[in-house]
């Protein structure tokens, strides 16, 4: 399970690859294919999973 967060200038964008919509600031779970398409895009930030048991 991988998550990305849209941090661009528009309030909402749509990924043409799958039609999935991303609202600014919201974390969205994406597939491996979507993740690979977005990982080098400047407007998308990768969300690292929180470690279990960390305080």
PDB file of N, CA and C in Angstrom:
ATOM      1  N   UNK A   1       0.846  -1.172   0.000  1.00  0.00           N
ATOM      2  CA  UNK A   1       0.000   0.000   0.000  1.00  0.00           C
ATOM      3  C   UNK A   1       0.897   1.243   0.000  1.00  0.00           C
ATOM      4  N   UNK A   2       0.778   2.036  -1.034  1.00  0.00           N
ATOM      5  CA  UNK A   2       1.583   3.247  -1.132  1.00  0.00           C
ATOM      6  C   UNK A   2       0.649   4.439  -1.236  1.00  0.00           C
ATOM      7  N   UNK A   3       1.078   5.539  -0.625  1.00  0.00           N
ATOM      8  CA  UNK A   3       0.262   6.751  -0.634  1.00  0.00           C
ATOM      9  C   UNK A   3       1.040   7.905  -1.229  1.00  0.00           C
ATOM     10  N   UNK A   4       0.317   8.788  -1.903  1.00  0.00           N
ATOM     11  CA  UNK A   4       0.898  10.028  -2.403  1.00  0.00           C
ATOM     12  C   UNK A   4      -0.002  11.181  -1.987  1.00  0.00           C
ATOM     13  N   UNK A   5       0.577  12.389  -1.952  1.00  0.00           N
ATOM     14  CA  UNK A   5      -0.182  13.593  -1.614  1.00  0.00           C
ATOM     15  C   UNK A   5       0.095  14.624  -2.696  1.00  0.00           C
ATOM     16  N   UNK A   6      -0.952  15.217  -3.251  1.00  0.00           N
ATOM     17  CA  UNK A   6      -0.814  16.254  -4.271  1.00  0.00           C
ATOM     18  C   UNK A   6      -0.560  17.589  -3.591  1.00  0.00           C
ATOM     19  N   UNK A   7       0.507  18.278  -3.987  1.00  0.00           N
ATOM     20  CA  UNK A   7       0.886  19.559  -3.398  1.00  0.00           C
ATOM     21  C   UNK A   7       1.068  20.634  -4.465  1.00  0.00           C
ATOM     22  N   UNK A   8       0.354  20.532  -5.587  1.00  0.00           N
ATOM     23  CA  UNK A   8       0.495  21.493  -6.675  1.00  0.00           C
ATOM     24  C   UNK A   8      -0.317  22.745  -6.457  1.00  0.00           C
ATOM     25  N   UNK A   9      -0.401  23.586  -7.487  1.00  0.00           N
ATOM     26  CA  UNK A   9      -1.070  24.880  -7.369  1.00  0.00           C
ATOM     27  C   UNK A   9      -2.587  24.804  -7.611  1.00  0.00           C
ATOM     28  N   UNK A  10      -3.054  23.785  -8.309  1.00  0.00           N
ATOM     29  CA  UNK A  10      -4.484  23.649  -8.591  1.00  0.00           C
ATOM     30  C   UNK A  10      -5.198  22.970  -7.418  1.00  0.00           C
ATOM     31  N   UNK A  11      -6.488  23.260  -7.225  1.00  0.00           N
ATOM     32  CA  UNK A  11      -7.205  22.621  -6.113  1.00  0.00           C
ATOM     33  C   UNK A  11      -7.452  21.122  -6.321  1.00  0.00           C
ATOM     34  N   UNK A  12      -7.505  20.682  -7.590  1.00  0.00           N
ATOM     35  CA  UNK A  12      -7.763  19.266  -7.886  1.00  0.00           C
ATOM     36  C   UNK A  12      -7.214  18.927  -9.265  1.00  0.00           C
ATOM     37  N   UNK A  13      -6.641  17.730  -9.408  1.00  0.00           N
ATOM     38  CA  UNK A  13      -6.148  17.253 -10.700  1.00  0.00           C
ATOM     39  C   UNK A  13      -6.624  15.823 -10.912  1.00  0.00           C
ATOM     40  N   UNK A  14      -6.625  15.398 -12.186  1.00  0.00           N
ATOM     41  CA  UNK A  14      -7.033  14.043 -12.538  1.00  0.00           C
ATOM     42  C   UNK A  14      -5.871  13.353 -13.234  1.00  0.00           C
ATOM     43  N   UNK A  15      -5.567  12.130 -12.828  1.00  0.00           N
ATOM     44  CA  UNK A  15      -4.513  11.345 -13.446  1.00  0.00           C
ATOM     45  C   UNK A  15      -5.083  10.700 -14.709  1.00  0.00           C
ATOM     46  N   UNK A  16      -4.552  11.059 -15.863  1.00  0.00           N
ATOM     47  CA  UNK A  16      -5.080  10.556 -17.132  1.00  0.00           C
ATOM     48  C   UNK A  16      -4.894   9.052 -17.288  1.00  0.00           C
ATOM     49  N   UNK A  17      -3.874   8.502 -16.660  1.00  0.00           N
ATOM     50  CA  UNK A  17      -3.586   7.070 -16.737  1.00  0.00           C
ATOM     51  C   UNK A  17      -4.763   6.227 -16.250  1.00  0.00           C
ATOM     52  N   UNK A  18      -5.398   6.646 -15.139  1.00  0.00           N
ATOM     53  CA  UNK A  18      -6.465   5.850 -14.542  1.00  0.00           C
ATOM     54  C   UNK A  18      -7.763   6.623 -14.311  1.00  0.00           C
ATOM     55  N   UNK A  19      -7.725   7.940 -14.436  1.00  0.00           N
ATOM     56  CA  UNK A  19      -8.919   8.745 -14.177  1.00  0.00           C
ATOM     57  C   UNK A  19      -9.120   9.077 -12.706  1.00  0.00           C
ATOM     58  N   UNK A  20      -8.149   8.722 -11.850  1.00  0.00           N
ATOM     59  CA  UNK A  20      -8.254   8.994 -10.420  1.00  0.00           C
ATOM     60  C   UNK A  20      -8.026  10.475 -10.164  1.00  0.00           C
ATOM     61  N   UNK A  21      -8.827  11.055  -9.252  1.00  0.00           N
ATOM     62  CA  UNK A  21      -8.714  12.476  -8.929  1.00  0.00           C
ATOM     63  C   UNK A  21      -7.954  12.661  -7.619  1.00  0.00           C
ATOM     64  N   UNK A  22      -7.175  13.733  -7.581  1.00  0.00           N
ATOM     65  CA  UNK A  22      -6.378  14.067  -6.403  1.00  0.00           C
ATOM     66  C   UNK A  22      -6.705  15.487  -5.986  1.00  0.00           C
ATOM     67  N   UNK A  23      -7.142  15.664  -4.733  1.00  0.00           N
ATOM     68  CA  UNK A  23      -7.387  16.999  -4.191  1.00  0.00           C
ATOM     69  C   UNK A  23      -6.150  17.452  -3.436  1.00  0.00           C
ATOM     70  N   UNK A  24      -5.900  18.738  -3.465  1.00  0.00           N
ATOM     71  CA  UNK A  24      -4.698  19.300  -2.847  1.00  0.00           C
ATOM     72  C   UNK A  24      -4.654  18.988  -1.353  1.00  0.00           C
ATOM     73  N   UNK A  25      -3.520  18.422  -0.905  1.00  0.00           N
ATOM     74  CA  UNK A  25      -3.295  18.144   0.502  1.00  0.00           C
ATOM     75  C   UNK A  25      -3.820  16.817   1.006  1.00  0.00           C
ATOM     76  N   UNK A  26      -4.641  16.098   0.219  1.00  0.00           N
ATOM     77  CA  UNK A  26      -5.185  14.818   0.672  1.00  0.00           C
ATOM     78  C   UNK A  26      -4.246  13.675   0.306  1.00  0.00           C
ATOM     79  N   UNK A  27      -4.110  12.720   1.221  1.00  0.00           N
ATOM     80  CA  UNK A  27      -3.330  11.518   0.949  1.00  0.00           C
ATOM     81  C   UNK A  27      -4.228  10.502   0.257  1.00  0.00           C
ATOM     82  N   UNK A  28      -3.713   9.885  -0.824  1.00  0.00           N
ATOM     83  CA  UNK A  28      -4.495   8.936  -1.603  1.00  0.00           C
ATOM     84  C   UNK A  28      -3.685   7.658  -1.780  1.00  0.00           C
ATOM     85  N   UNK A  29      -4.333   6.511  -1.571  1.00  0.00           N
ATOM     86  CA  UNK A  29      -3.699   5.216  -1.799  1.00  0.00           C
ATOM     87  C   UNK A  29      -3.707   4.954  -3.301  1.00  0.00           C
ATOM     88  N   UNK A  30      -2.535   4.583  -3.841  1.00  0.00           N
ATOM     89  CA  UNK A  30      -2.414   4.361  -5.283  1.00  0.00           C
ATOM     90  C   UNK A  30      -1.850   2.971  -5.561  1.00  0.00           C
ATOM     91  N   UNK A  31      -2.079   2.507  -6.788  1.00  0.00           N
ATOM     92  CA  UNK A  31      -1.546   1.215  -7.208  1.00  0.00           C
ATOM     93  C   UNK A  31      -0.056   1.367  -7.528  1.00  0.00           C
ATOM     94  N   UNK A  32       0.606   0.257  -7.740  1.00  0.00           N
ATOM     95  CA  UNK A  32       2.033   0.273  -8.080  1.00  0.00           C
ATOM     96  C   UNK A  32       2.265   1.019  -9.396  1.00  0.00           C
ATOM     97  N   UNK A  33       1.382   0.833 -10.364  1.00  0.00           N
ATOM     98  CA  UNK A  33       1.496   1.506 -11.667  1.00  0.00           C
ATOM     99  C   UNK A  33       1.356   3.026 -11.517  1.00  0.00           C
ATOM    100  N   UNK A  34       0.362   3.458 -10.731  1.00  0.00           N
ATOM    101  CA  UNK A  34       0.164   4.889 -10.492  1.00  0.00           C
ATOM    102  C   UNK A  34       1.336   5.471  -9.712  1.00  0.00           C
ATOM    103  N   UNK A  35       1.809   4.731  -8.721  1.00  0.00           N
ATOM    104  CA  UNK A  35       2.949   5.171  -7.905  1.00  0.00           C
ATOM    105  C   UNK A  35       4.178   5.410  -8.777  1.00  0.00           C
ATOM    106  N   UNK A  36       4.463   4.487  -9.678  1.00  0.00           N
ATOM    107  CA  UNK A  36       5.624   4.619 -10.558  1.00  0.00           C
ATOM    108  C   UNK A  36       5.482   5.815 -11.492  1.00  0.00           C
ATOM    109  N   UNK A  37       4.257   6.124 -11.902  1.00  0.00           N
ATOM    110  CA  UNK A  37       4.023   7.278 -12.772  1.00  0.00           C
ATOM    111  C   UNK A  37       4.180   8.596 -12.027  1.00  0.00           C
ATOM    112  N   UNK A  38       3.880   8.611 -10.730  1.00  0.00           N
ATOM    113  CA  UNK A  38       3.874   9.853  -9.958  1.00  0.00           C
ATOM    114  C   UNK A  38       5.138  10.105  -9.143  1.00  0.00           C
ATOM    115  N   UNK A  39       5.979   9.103  -8.942  1.00  0.00           N
ATOM    116  CA  UNK A  39       7.074   9.237  -7.984  1.00  0.00           C
ATOM    117  C   UNK A  39       8.098  10.311  -8.349  1.00  0.00           C
ATOM    118  N   UNK A  40       8.244  10.658  -9.602  1.00  0.00           N
ATOM    119  CA  UNK A  40       9.212  11.689  -9.992  1.00  0.00           C
ATOM    120  C   UNK A  40       8.551  13.006 -10.374  1.00  0.00           C
ATOM    121  N   UNK A  41       7.249  13.115 -10.153  1.00  0.00           N
ATOM    122  CA  UNK A  41       6.529  14.342 -10.504  1.00  0.00           C
ATOM    123  C   UNK A  41       6.690  15.365  -9.385  1.00  0.00           C
ATOM    124  N   UNK A  42       6.983  16.614  -9.748  1.00  0.00           N
ATOM    125  CA  UNK A  42       7.286  17.638  -8.743  1.00  0.00           C
ATOM    126  C   UNK A  42       6.092  18.030  -7.881  1.00  0.00           C
ATOM    127  N   UNK A  43       4.858  17.837  -8.355  1.00  0.00           N
ATOM    128  CA  UNK A  43       3.676  18.241  -7.599  1.00  0.00           C
ATOM    129  C   UNK A  43       3.163  17.161  -6.647  1.00  0.00           C
ATOM    130  N   UNK A  44       3.738  15.973  -6.696  1.00  0.00           N
ATOM    131  CA  UNK A  44       3.289  14.880  -5.833  1.00  0.00           C
ATOM    132  C   UNK A  44       4.381  14.511  -4.844  1.00  0.00           C
ATOM    133  N   UNK A  45       3.992  14.370  -3.588  1.00  0.00           N
ATOM    134  CA  UNK A  45       4.913  13.960  -2.535  1.00  0.00           C
ATOM    135  C   UNK A  45       4.559  12.542  -2.113  1.00  0.00           C
ATOM    136  N   UNK A  46       5.566  11.718  -1.895  1.00  0.00           N
ATOM    137  CA  UNK A  46       5.339  10.353  -1.443  1.00  0.00           C
ATOM    138  C   UNK A  46       5.172  10.366   0.061  1.00  0.00           C
ATOM    139  N   UNK A  47       4.145   9.671   0.550  1.00  0.00           N
ATOM    140  CA  UNK A  47       3.862   9.617   1.982  1.00  0.00           C
ATOM    141  C   UNK A  47       4.495   8.349   2.528  1.00  0.00           C
ATOM    142  N   UNK A  48       5.416   8.516   3.472  1.00  0.00           N
ATOM    143  CA  UNK A  48       6.073   7.357   4.064  1.00  0.00           C
ATOM    144  C   UNK A  48       5.157   6.768   5.136  1.00  0.00           C
ATOM    145  N   UNK A  49       5.056   5.436   5.177  1.00  0.00           N
ATOM    146  CA  UNK A  49       4.211   4.809   6.205  1.00  0.00           C
ATOM    147  C   UNK A  49       4.766   5.063   7.601  1.00  0.00           C
ATOM    148  N   UNK A  50       3.854   5.243   8.548  1.00  0.00           N
ATOM    149  CA  UNK A  50       4.264   5.457   9.938  1.00  0.00           C
ATOM    150  C   UNK A  50       4.727   4.133  10.516  1.00  0.00           C
ATOM    151  N   UNK A  51       5.775   4.186  11.303  1.00  0.00           N
ATOM    152  CA  UNK A  51       6.291   2.957  11.922  1.00  0.00           C
ATOM    153  C   UNK A  51       5.398   2.553  13.077  1.00  0.00           C
ATOM    154  N   UNK A  52       5.108   1.277  13.153  1.00  0.00           N
ATOM    155  CA  UNK A  52       4.276   0.756  14.228  1.00  0.00           C
ATOM    156  C   UNK A  52       5.069   0.763  15.532  1.00  0.00           C
ATOM    157  N   UNK A  53       4.447   1.170  16.599  1.00  0.00           N
ATOM    158  CA  UNK A  53       5.076   1.170  17.899  1.00  0.00           C
ATOM    159  C   UNK A  53       5.931   2.396  18.191  1.00  0.00           C
ATOM    160  N   UNK A  54       6.052   3.301  17.245  1.00  0.00           N
ATOM    161  CA  UNK A  54       6.852   4.509  17.478  1.00  0.00           C
ATOM    162  C   UNK A  54       6.060   5.493  18.326  1.00  0.00           C
ATOM    163  N   UNK A  55       6.745   6.194  19.215  1.00  0.00           N
ATOM    164  CA  UNK A  55       6.071   7.158  20.079  1.00  0.00           C
ATOM    165  C   UNK A  55       6.261   8.560  19.577  1.00  0.00           C
TER     166      UNK A  55
END
